[in-house]
Coordinates of C-alpha atoms in Angstrom, one line a residue:
Chain J
M6 CA 0.0 0.0 0.0
K7 CA 1.0 3.7 -0.1
P8 CA 1.4 6.1 2.8
P9 CA -1.6 8.2 4.0
P10 CA -1.3 11.9 3.4
F11 CA 0.7 14.1 5.8
H12 CA 2.4 17.4 5.9
Y13 CA 6.1 17.0 5.2
H14 CA 8.7 19.0 7.0
A15 CA 12.5 18.9 6.3
P16 CA 14.2 21.2 8.9
H17 CA 17.9 21.8 8.6
T18 CA 18.6 22.5 12.2
L19 CA 17.7 20.9 15.5
Q20 CA 16.1 24.1 16.7
D21 CA 13.7 24.2 13.7
A22 CA 12.9 20.5 14.2
L23 CA 12.1 21.1 17.9
A24 CA 9.9 24.1 17.0
I25 CA 7.9 21.9 14.6
V26 CA 7.3 19.1 17.0
G27 CA 6.6 21.6 19.8
E28 CA 4.0 23.4 17.7
H29 CA 2.0 20.5 16.1
D30 CA 0.1 17.5 17.4
N31 CA 0.3 14.0 15.9
T32 CA 3.8 14.4 14.5
R33 CA 6.2 11.6 13.7
L34 CA 10.0 11.9 13.2
L35 CA 11.4 10.3 10.0
A36 CA 14.9 9.0 10.8
G37 CA 16.2 6.2 8.6
G38 CA 12.7 5.1 7.8
Q39 CA 13.4 1.4 7.8
S40 CA 10.6 0.8 10.3
L41 CA 8.5 3.9 10.0
M42 CA 8.1 3.7 6.3
P43 CA 6.8 0.1 6.3
M44 CA 4.3 1.2 9.0
L45 CA 3.2 4.1 6.9
N46 CA 2.9 2.0 3.8
M47 CA 0.8 -0.5 5.7
R48 CA -1.2 2.4 7.2
L49 CA -0.5 1.3 10.8
L50 CA 0.2 5.0 11.4
S51 CA -1.4 8.2 10.1
P52 CA 0.6 11.2 11.3
D53 CA -0.6 14.7 10.4
H54 CA 3.0 15.9 10.2
L55 CA 6.1 14.0 9.2
V56 CA 9.3 15.6 10.3
D57 CA 12.2 14.4 8.2
I58 CA 15.4 14.9 10.4
N59 CA 17.8 13.5 7.8
R60 CA 19.0 16.9 6.8
I61 CA 20.2 18.0 10.2
P62 CA 24.0 17.4 10.2
E63 CA 24.5 18.1 13.9
L64 CA 22.5 14.9 14.8
A65 CA 24.9 12.5 13.1
G66 CA 28.5 11.5 13.9
I67 CA 30.6 9.4 16.3
R68 CA 33.0 11.1 18.7
E69 CA 35.0 10.5 21.9
D70 CA 34.2 12.7 24.8
R71 CA 35.9 12.5 28.2
G72 CA 36.4 8.8 27.9
G73 CA 33.0 8.0 26.6
I74 CA 31.7 7.5 23.0
V75 CA 29.0 9.8 21.9
I76 CA 27.0 8.6 18.9
G77 CA 24.6 11.1 17.2
A78 CA 21.0 9.7 17.0
M79 CA 21.0 10.0 13.2
T80 CA 24.3 8.1 12.8
R81 CA 23.6 5.4 10.2
Q82 CA 24.1 1.8 11.1
R83 CA 26.4 1.6 8.1
D84 CA 28.7 4.3 9.6
I85 CA 28.8 2.4 13.0
E86 CA 29.6 -0.8 11.2
F87 CA 32.6 0.7 9.4
S88 CA 33.9 2.9 12.3
P89 CA 37.3 2.0 13.5
L90 CA 36.6 3.8 16.8
I91 CA 33.5 1.7 17.4
R92 CA 35.3 -1.5 16.6
E93 CA 38.1 -0.7 19.0
R94 CA 36.2 0.8 21.9
L95 CA 32.7 -0.7 21.6
P96 CA 33.3 -4.2 20.1
L97 CA 29.9 -5.4 21.4
L98 CA 28.1 -2.7 19.3
A99 CA 30.4 -3.5 16.3
E100 CA 29.4 -7.2 16.5
A101 CA 25.7 -6.5 17.0
I102 CA 25.4 -4.0 14.2
T103 CA 26.2 -6.6 11.5
L104 CA 23.1 -8.5 12.6
V105 CA 20.8 -5.5 12.0
G106 CA 18.7 -6.1 8.9
H107 CA 20.7 -6.1 5.7
R108 CA 23.4 -4.0 3.9
Q109 CA 20.6 -2.2 2.1
T110 CA 18.7 -1.3 5.2
R111 CA 21.8 -0.5 7.3
N112 CA 22.7 2.1 4.7
R113 CA 19.7 4.1 5.8
G114 CA 18.7 2.9 9.3
T115 CA 19.9 4.9 12.3
I116 CA 20.8 3.9 15.8
G117 CA 18.6 6.6 17.3
G118 CA 15.7 5.5 15.1
S119 CA 16.0 1.9 16.3
I120 CA 16.3 2.9 20.0
C121 CA 13.2 5.1 19.8
H122 CA 11.2 2.5 17.8
L123 CA 12.2 0.0 20.6
D124 CA 11.2 -3.2 18.8
P125 CA 11.6 -6.0 21.4
S126 CA 13.9 -8.0 19.1
A127 CA 16.1 -5.1 17.9
E128 CA 19.8 -5.3 18.5
Q129 CA 20.7 -1.6 19.2
P130 CA 18.4 -1.2 22.2
A131 CA 19.8 -4.4 23.6
V132 CA 23.3 -3.0 23.3
A133 CA 22.2 0.3 24.9
M134 CA 20.7 -1.7 27.8
A135 CA 23.8 -3.9 28.1
M136 CA 26.1 -0.9 28.2
D137 CA 24.0 1.3 30.4
A138 CA 23.8 4.0 27.7
T139 CA 22.8 7.5 28.5
L140 CA 20.4 9.1 26.1
T141 CA 20.4 12.9 25.5
V142 CA 17.0 14.2 24.6
A143 CA 16.1 17.8 23.6
S144 CA 13.0 19.8 23.4
Q145 CA 12.2 23.5 23.3
R146 CA 12.3 23.5 27.1
G147 CA 15.9 22.3 27.1
V148 CA 18.0 19.2 27.3
R149 CA 17.7 16.2 29.6
E150 CA 19.6 12.9 30.0
I151 CA 17.8 9.6 30.5
A152 CA 19.4 6.3 31.4
M153 CA 18.5 3.5 29.0
R154 CA 16.8 1.5 31.8
D155 CA 14.5 4.4 32.4
F156 CA 14.0 5.2 28.7
A157 CA 12.6 1.7 27.8
L158 CA 9.2 1.8 29.4
G159 CA 7.4 -1.0 27.7
L160 CA 6.6 -2.7 24.4
M161 CA 7.7 -0.1 21.8
T162 CA 7.1 2.6 24.4
T163 CA 9.8 5.1 25.5
A164 CA 10.0 7.9 28.0
L165 CA 10.2 10.4 25.2
D166 CA 7.5 13.1 25.2
D167 CA 5.8 14.0 21.9
N168 CA 7.7 17.2 21.6
E169 CA 11.2 15.7 22.4
I170 CA 13.9 14.5 20.0
L171 CA 16.6 12.0 20.9
T172 CA 19.8 13.7 19.9
S173 CA 22.6 11.4 21.0
I174 CA 23.6 8.2 22.8
R175 CA 26.5 8.1 25.2
I176 CA 28.2 4.8 26.0
E177 CA 31.1 4.3 28.4
P178 CA 33.4 1.7 27.0
W179 CA 34.5 -1.2 29.2
R180 CA 38.2 -1.3 30.0
S181 CA 40.5 -2.6 27.3
G182 CA 40.8 -6.4 27.5
H183 CA 37.2 -7.1 28.4
G184 CA 35.3 -9.9 26.7
W185 CA 32.2 -9.4 24.7
A186 CA 29.7 -11.4 22.6
F187 CA 26.5 -10.6 20.7
I188 CA 24.7 -13.6 19.3
E189 CA 21.2 -14.2 18.2
Y190 CA 18.9 -16.8 16.7
A191 CA 16.7 -15.8 13.8
R192 CA 15.1 -18.1 11.2
R193 CA 17.1 -16.4 8.4
H194 CA 20.0 -14.0 8.6
G195 CA 18.7 -10.4 8.9
D196 CA 15.3 -11.5 10.1
F197 CA 14.0 -10.2 13.4
A198 CA 15.8 -12.2 16.1
I199 CA 13.7 -14.5 18.2
V200 CA 16.3 -14.2 21.0
S201 CA 19.5 -12.2 21.1
V202 CA 22.1 -12.3 23.9
A203 CA 24.7 -9.6 24.8
V204 CA 27.4 -10.5 27.2
L205 CA 30.1 -8.2 28.6
L206 CA 32.8 -9.6 30.9
E207 CA 35.9 -8.6 32.8
L208 CA 38.0 -11.3 34.3
D209 CA 40.9 -10.9 36.8
A210 CA 44.2 -12.8 36.6
A211 CA 42.7 -15.7 38.4
S212 CA 39.9 -15.8 35.8
K213 CA 37.3 -14.7 38.3
V214 CA 34.5 -12.4 37.2
V215 CA 35.1 -8.8 38.3
R216 CA 32.5 -7.2 36.1
V217 CA 29.6 -8.6 34.0
A218 CA 26.5 -7.6 32.1
L219 CA 24.1 -10.1 30.8
T220 CA 21.3 -8.9 28.5
L221 CA 18.5 -10.7 26.6
G222 CA 16.8 -9.2 23.5
G223 CA 13.6 -10.4 22.0
V224 CA 12.5 -12.3 25.1
C225 CA 10.6 -9.5 26.9
P226 CA 8.9 -6.3 25.8
V227 CA 12.1 -4.4 26.4
P228 CA 15.7 -5.7 26.6
L229 CA 16.2 -7.6 29.8
R230 CA 19.2 -7.3 32.1
L231 CA 19.7 -10.4 34.2
R232 CA 20.8 -8.5 37.2
E233 CA 20.4 -11.4 39.7
A234 CA 22.5 -13.7 37.5
E235 CA 25.1 -10.9 37.2
K236 CA 25.4 -10.7 41.0
Q237 CA 25.8 -14.5 41.2
L238 CA 28.6 -14.6 38.7
L239 CA 30.5 -11.7 40.3
G240 CA 33.6 -12.9 42.2
S241 CA 33.3 -16.4 41.0
A242 CA 35.0 -18.5 38.2
L243 CA 33.0 -19.3 35.0
T244 CA 32.8 -23.0 35.8
S245 CA 30.2 -24.9 33.8
A246 CA 28.2 -25.4 37.0
N247 CA 28.1 -21.6 37.6
V248 CA 27.1 -20.9 34.0
A249 CA 24.5 -23.6 34.0
K250 CA 23.0 -22.1 37.2
V251 CA 22.7 -18.8 35.5
A252 CA 21.1 -20.3 32.3
E253 CA 18.6 -22.1 34.4
Q254 CA 17.1 -18.8 35.4
C255 CA 15.9 -18.3 31.9
A256 CA 13.1 -20.8 32.6
G257 CA 11.5 -18.4 35.0
I258 CA 11.5 -15.3 32.7
D259 CA 8.0 -13.8 32.0
A260 CA 8.7 -14.1 28.3
L261 CA 6.7 -12.8 25.3
D262 CA 4.2 -15.3 24.0
D263 CA 2.7 -15.5 20.5
P264 CA 1.5 -18.3 18.3
Q265 CA 4.7 -18.4 16.2
V266 CA 7.1 -18.2 19.1
P267 CA 5.6 -19.5 22.3
R268 CA 6.9 -18.5 25.8
W269 CA 8.5 -21.9 26.5
Y270 CA 10.4 -21.7 23.3
R271 CA 11.8 -18.2 23.9
R272 CA 12.9 -19.3 27.3
R273 CA 14.6 -22.4 26.0
V274 CA 16.4 -20.6 23.2
A275 CA 17.6 -18.0 25.8
A276 CA 18.9 -20.8 28.0
T277 CA 20.8 -22.3 25.1
L278 CA 22.3 -19.1 23.7
L279 CA 23.3 -17.5 27.1
P280 CA 26.0 -20.1 27.9
R281 CA 27.3 -19.9 24.4
A282 CA 27.6 -16.1 24.5
I283 CA 29.3 -16.3 28.0
A284 CA 31.8 -18.8 26.6
I285 CA 32.6 -16.5 23.6
A286 CA 33.1 -13.5 25.8
A287 CA 35.2 -15.4 28.3
E288 CA 37.4 -16.7 25.4
R289 CA 37.9 -13.1 24.2
A290 CA 38.6 -11.8 27.7
R291 CA 41.3 -14.3 28.2
A292 CA 42.8 -13.8 24.8
R293 CA 43.2 -10.1 25.4
D294 CA 44.8 -10.6 28.8
G295 CA 47.2 -13.1 27.1
D296 CA 48.3 -10.4 24.6
S297 CA 49.2 -7.8 27.1
Chain G
M24 CA -5.6 17.5 3.5
N25 CA -3.5 16.4 0.4
G26 CA -0.1 17.0 2.0
G27 CA 0.7 19.4 -0.8
E28 CA 3.1 19.1 -3.7
K29 CA 6.8 20.0 -3.6
M30 CA 9.2 20.6 -6.5
I31 CA 12.2 18.3 -6.4
S32 CA 15.3 18.1 -8.6
V33 CA 17.2 14.8 -8.9
T34 CA 19.8 13.3 -11.1
V35 CA 18.8 9.8 -12.3
N36 CA 21.3 7.8 -14.2
G37 CA 23.2 11.0 -15.0
Q38 CA 20.1 12.9 -16.3
A39 CA 18.7 15.8 -14.4
F40 CA 14.9 15.9 -13.7
T41 CA 12.8 18.5 -12.0
R42 CA 9.3 17.4 -11.1
P43 CA 6.5 18.3 -8.7
V44 CA 5.7 15.4 -6.3
S45 CA 3.2 14.8 -3.6
S46 CA 4.8 14.4 -0.2
R47 CA 3.7 10.9 0.2
R48 CA 5.0 9.7 -3.2
L49 CA 7.4 6.8 -2.7
L50 CA 10.7 7.0 -4.5
A51 CA 9.8 3.7 -6.3
D52 CA 6.6 5.2 -7.6
F53 CA 8.3 8.4 -8.5
L54 CA 10.8 6.5 -10.7
R55 CA 8.1 4.3 -12.2
H56 CA 5.2 6.6 -12.7
D57 CA 6.6 10.1 -12.9
L58 CA 9.9 9.3 -14.8
A59 CA 8.6 6.1 -16.6
L60 CA 11.7 4.2 -15.4
T61 CA 9.9 0.9 -14.9
G62 CA 13.1 -1.2 -14.6
T63 CA 12.9 -0.7 -10.8
H64 CA 10.3 -3.3 -9.6
L65 CA 8.1 -3.0 -6.6
G66 CA 7.4 -6.2 -4.7
C67 CA 6.4 -6.1 -1.1
E68 CA 6.3 -2.4 -0.5
H69 CA 7.6 -2.8 3.1
G70 CA 11.3 -3.3 2.7
V71 CA 11.6 -7.0 2.8
C72 CA 11.9 -8.3 -0.8
G73 CA 14.6 -6.0 -2.1
A74 CA 13.2 -5.8 -5.7
C75 CA 13.0 -2.0 -5.6
T76 CA 16.6 -1.5 -4.5
V77 CA 18.4 1.5 -6.1
L78 CA 21.5 3.5 -5.3
V79 CA 20.9 6.8 -3.6
D80 CA 24.1 8.9 -3.6
G81 CA 26.0 5.8 -4.4
V82 CA 24.6 3.5 -1.6
S83 CA 21.9 0.9 -2.0
A84 CA 18.5 1.6 -0.5
R85 CA 15.0 0.4 -0.7
S86 CA 13.1 2.8 -2.9
C87 CA 9.8 1.7 -1.3
L88 CA 11.1 3.0 2.1
M89 CA 12.1 6.5 0.9
L90 CA 9.9 9.3 -0.1
A91 CA 10.6 11.0 -3.4
V92 CA 10.8 14.4 -1.6
Q93 CA 13.7 13.0 0.6
T94 CA 15.8 12.6 -2.5
N95 CA 15.7 16.3 -3.5
G96 CA 19.3 17.1 -4.7
C97 CA 20.3 13.4 -4.7
R98 CA 21.9 11.3 -7.4
I99 CA 19.9 8.1 -8.1
D100 CA 21.1 5.1 -10.1
T101 CA 18.7 2.5 -11.3
V102 CA 19.1 -0.7 -13.4
E103 CA 18.4 1.4 -16.6
G104 CA 21.7 3.2 -16.1
L105 CA 23.9 0.0 -15.9
A106 CA 24.4 -0.9 -19.5
P107 CA 26.7 1.4 -21.6
D108 CA 24.9 3.2 -24.4
S109 CA 25.9 1.3 -27.6
G110 CA 23.3 2.8 -29.8
D111 CA 21.7 -0.6 -30.6
G112 CA 20.7 -1.4 -27.0
E113 CA 22.7 -4.6 -27.2
A114 CA 25.5 -3.8 -24.8
M115 CA 25.4 -5.0 -21.2
H116 CA 27.2 -4.3 -17.9
P117 CA 29.6 -7.1 -17.0
L118 CA 27.3 -8.0 -14.2
Q119 CA 24.3 -8.3 -16.6
E120 CA 26.5 -10.4 -18.9
A121 CA 27.3 -12.7 -16.1
F122 CA 23.7 -13.1 -15.0
W123 CA 22.9 -14.0 -18.6
S124 CA 25.7 -16.5 -19.1
R125 CA 25.2 -18.1 -15.6
H126 CA 21.4 -18.2 -15.7
G127 CA 21.2 -15.9 -12.7
L128 CA 17.6 -15.0 -13.5
Q129 CA 14.4 -16.8 -14.5
C130 CA 11.3 -14.5 -14.4
G131 CA 13.6 -11.5 -13.7
F132 CA 11.3 -9.7 -11.2
C133 CA 13.9 -9.6 -8.4
T134 CA 16.9 -9.0 -10.8
P135 CA 17.0 -5.2 -11.0
G136 CA 17.3 -4.8 -7.2
I137 CA 19.8 -7.6 -7.0
L138 CA 21.9 -6.0 -9.7
M139 CA 22.0 -2.7 -7.9
S140 CA 23.1 -4.2 -4.6
L141 CA 25.8 -6.2 -6.4
V142 CA 27.0 -3.2 -8.3
E143 CA 27.6 -1.5 -4.9
L144 CA 29.4 -4.6 -3.6
L145 CA 31.6 -5.0 -6.6
R146 CA 32.5 -1.3 -6.5
D147 CA 33.5 -1.5 -2.9
V148 CA 35.1 -4.9 -2.8
E149 CA 37.2 -6.0 -5.8
A150 CA 37.3 -9.7 -5.1
P151 CA 34.4 -10.5 -2.8
T152 CA 34.1 -13.9 -1.2
E153 CA 31.1 -16.1 -1.6
E154 CA 30.2 -15.3 2.0
Q155 CA 30.2 -11.5 1.2
V156 CA 28.0 -12.1 -1.9
R157 CA 25.6 -14.2 0.1
L158 CA 25.3 -11.6 2.9
V159 CA 24.4 -8.9 0.3
L160 CA 21.9 -11.3 -1.3
S161 CA 20.3 -11.9 2.1
G162 CA 18.6 -8.6 1.5
H163 CA 16.8 -9.9 -1.6
L164 CA 14.2 -12.5 -2.2
C165 CA 14.2 -14.6 -5.4
R166 CA 11.3 -17.1 -5.7
C167 CA 12.2 -18.9 -8.9
T168 CA 15.9 -19.3 -9.8
G169 CA 17.2 -20.0 -6.4
Y170 CA 20.4 -18.3 -5.3
Q171 CA 23.1 -20.7 -6.6
N172 CA 23.3 -19.2 -10.0
I173 CA 23.0 -15.6 -8.7
V174 CA 26.0 -16.2 -6.5
A175 CA 27.9 -17.8 -9.4
A176 CA 27.1 -14.8 -11.7
A177 CA 28.2 -12.3 -9.0
L178 CA 31.5 -14.1 -8.6
E179 CA 32.1 -14.3 -12.3
A180 CA 31.3 -10.6 -12.8
A181 CA 33.8 -9.8 -10.0
R182 CA 36.5 -11.8 -11.9
S183 CA 35.7 -10.2 -15.3
M184 CA 35.5 -6.7 -13.9
S185 CA 38.9 -7.0 -12.1
K186 CA 40.4 -8.3 -15.4
Q187 CA 39.0 -5.4 -17.3
A188 CA 40.3 -2.9 -14.7
R189 CA 43.8 -4.3 -15.2

């Protein structure tokens, strides 16, 4: 089908964009369009005003800032994929981004668009949750920062007000030598993941866990941090018994349930992928320590 | 509310066009209906099948997921621009040659999109691996030929193009 009619705006500055969303009701921001355009074509949405923010240069770009990495909301997935800075400092994001859609959609799709769309199975919100990203949000009233865990309120629902625009995502890299893994199960490469797993890991010289983040995507309405499991692993070695105990907890998750992917199946895939991701992250953590 | 019309200027396959378009006009429909460039095919209209893939400022994109107004000032390349102009319409791009000789198409509906994605790959990577070719093709659906011959055609085109470049 074709999109319903709307008024089209193409502001060139953030200030102009904020004025438009501040002034009109029922507006939608058009970022990369790889989710919004299908929804418009299928008439799942009928905005009165479409605000195209693709021509605002200040919203795109990747930079280092006081030890953190700041990614503009309109930075395209393609640019994240090919960024040496991301590969070096945020290897989890570098690994996850290649699983986002296809080359042809990553050329347009943006990290901010994906985080605001907040599809339960999307990779970029899972990485933001895994890395405790801080989101900077602007409106005509000013700027505020929101932690990812407070931003993701529920199924495709964020803490953004109608007149606010996500401007950047700030991520603090883990120390050099940390282990990481982002793996997922989808029926075909590039399809929406049924379950994704993000693991970040720091081990000490005795191979004990000194820092860990375990995140599941696709299982719950928003990416799920397994905080209890993280606490259990802290200070202990990654023995198969310890990892199995953590994986067992997937059986108790209040997972999404639909006819194609029932709850029990999501739990089982999560319990299978989690130990695999921990093993990959542990391998990489050790390899880095060995190098230095 | 009709959303209004806007005037846009684009360069398609090297030729400049200025046209009024409705805001909600998809790029794919603009190419097909307003410019009569029907080589770009439209399959699913929600970004899954890849048939409508074109190059926008040199990178592949779904033309069903872009509005024509968004491309104001952009360079667009479609399948019609691939073959060199030989006067008799017989000449083909090396990639098209390879699709022909390797039976990389059957009904041909998906082919224009696949060609545009592969043109991008072969431009960026001189000797792509089969894995790289298959990853690019994962963004396209073909329901008759199967992908074996498409992969073979892409790899053959890569070889013949790097020979030509030498």
